[in-house]
Amino acid sequence: MRLNTMKLAILSDFHLGYERFREDAYIQAKEALDAAAREADVLVMPGDIFDMRNPKPEVLAEAINIFRDLSDRKWNAKVTRFDGSGKNFTELPIIAIPGTHERRAYGVEDPVDLLALAGLLVDISDGRVFVEKNGEHICIFGLGGIAEERFKEALKNADLHPEPGMFNVFIFHQSVHELLPFSSDFITLDDLPVGFDLYIDGHIHNKVEMKAHGKPFLIPGSTVLTQLKEGEQEAKGFFIFDTATKEYLFKEIRSRRFKLVKIEVDGLEPEKIAERIERGISSEIAKESEDKPIIRVELAGRLMDGFKGIDIDVQSAIKEFKDKAIIEIGKGKVESEQKDVDIASLRSGTLENLSIKDFGLSVFVEKLAEKKYELEANPRELFDLLAEESNKEKAVKSALDLLLYKKERA
Ligand SMILES: [Mn+2]
């Protein structure tokens, strides 16, 4: 058997249309894809090209612009065969699956399907594709992102077997228990189908290099900052994998700098905390950055007695530095004596001028804000829905409708 000589670029989670850093998402996706196209024979994208299942026309236009430029290039490899549930309209070696952000009901077109229908890429969700270059073939199998609890069954149903005599790749878009040990729904690397030469996952937004069944298991991470978590401080980029040598390297792209600044607030009064916030941000801003950096300040600890999280002034710092950095300040890990008192008085029924329902709503909204959880739906509408419907099943169904299908209804 002759050796394969194909170079795969592995890029993921562009999140085009991501509201918060819309321009970054576009610029960084384009830079990564252009650089990848210059170096690789095949582009492989394991999901979340878009940030949403129903992108606006202007977001679709961004994607079409990027992929149309790629389709104008001269490619040395081409698709020779496609087996899948949808249709394929191109020989371009540009291969993708939808991620969890794009997934819609079975049989309903998602935005990745639209790019495939336009002949700009090959969507191999629940399918596979053969790619050929100079007489060498590889086979890439794909399973699009789905709800975690359904993935093990989907794997079982797909019953994937590598194609003999060639290099085989499996791409998917799910959580993996070894990386996120929170739920028994998540697959372990041992659950992956055996016999493949390369396993590629999306979904997780930082770079991961591990092994599955003795072969490389790679996650390139997102090309744009989204979660502002510790792991996202490293450089963004993509992998180039050489099927002849089985070696790979990570290519960095220019991306906005992100720094997480942790501040202890144990026993401190709000004024002192404000000073520390300012000092922490100042020292980060002093460092060299091409663009405005993103700085997330995370406060943690138990406040001086008599104060609550709300007493900490975060707006002044955000305003003061707004021309030099994009700042976010999280109070989710701040504890205070005050809140315990509120709950105690609620229990004893002495909380005045506040109905239990209003108190519940304020806690609900506060918790959402602390967790940086942004709802499409109005939190009050959601809370009312959950609180007022006495039929549990109906309440959950209506809430999910509100959360997931808000856009379609609007
Ligand atoms: Mn993602």
Tab-separated table of C-alpha atoms and ligand atoms in Angstrom, residues 13 15 48 101 173 203 205, ligand 1:
chain	number	residue	atom	x	y	z
A	13	ASP	CA	-16.383	26.564	16.238
A	15	HIS	CA	-19.543	30.937	15.771
A	48	ASP	CA	-20.593	25.421	15.002
A	101	HIS	CA	-25.617	25.551	17.849
A	173	HIS	CA	-19.362	17.528	17.921
A	203	HIS	CA	-17.810	21.747	20.760
A	205	HIS	CA	-13.592	25.782	22.844
B	1	MN	MN	-19.208	25.867	19.979
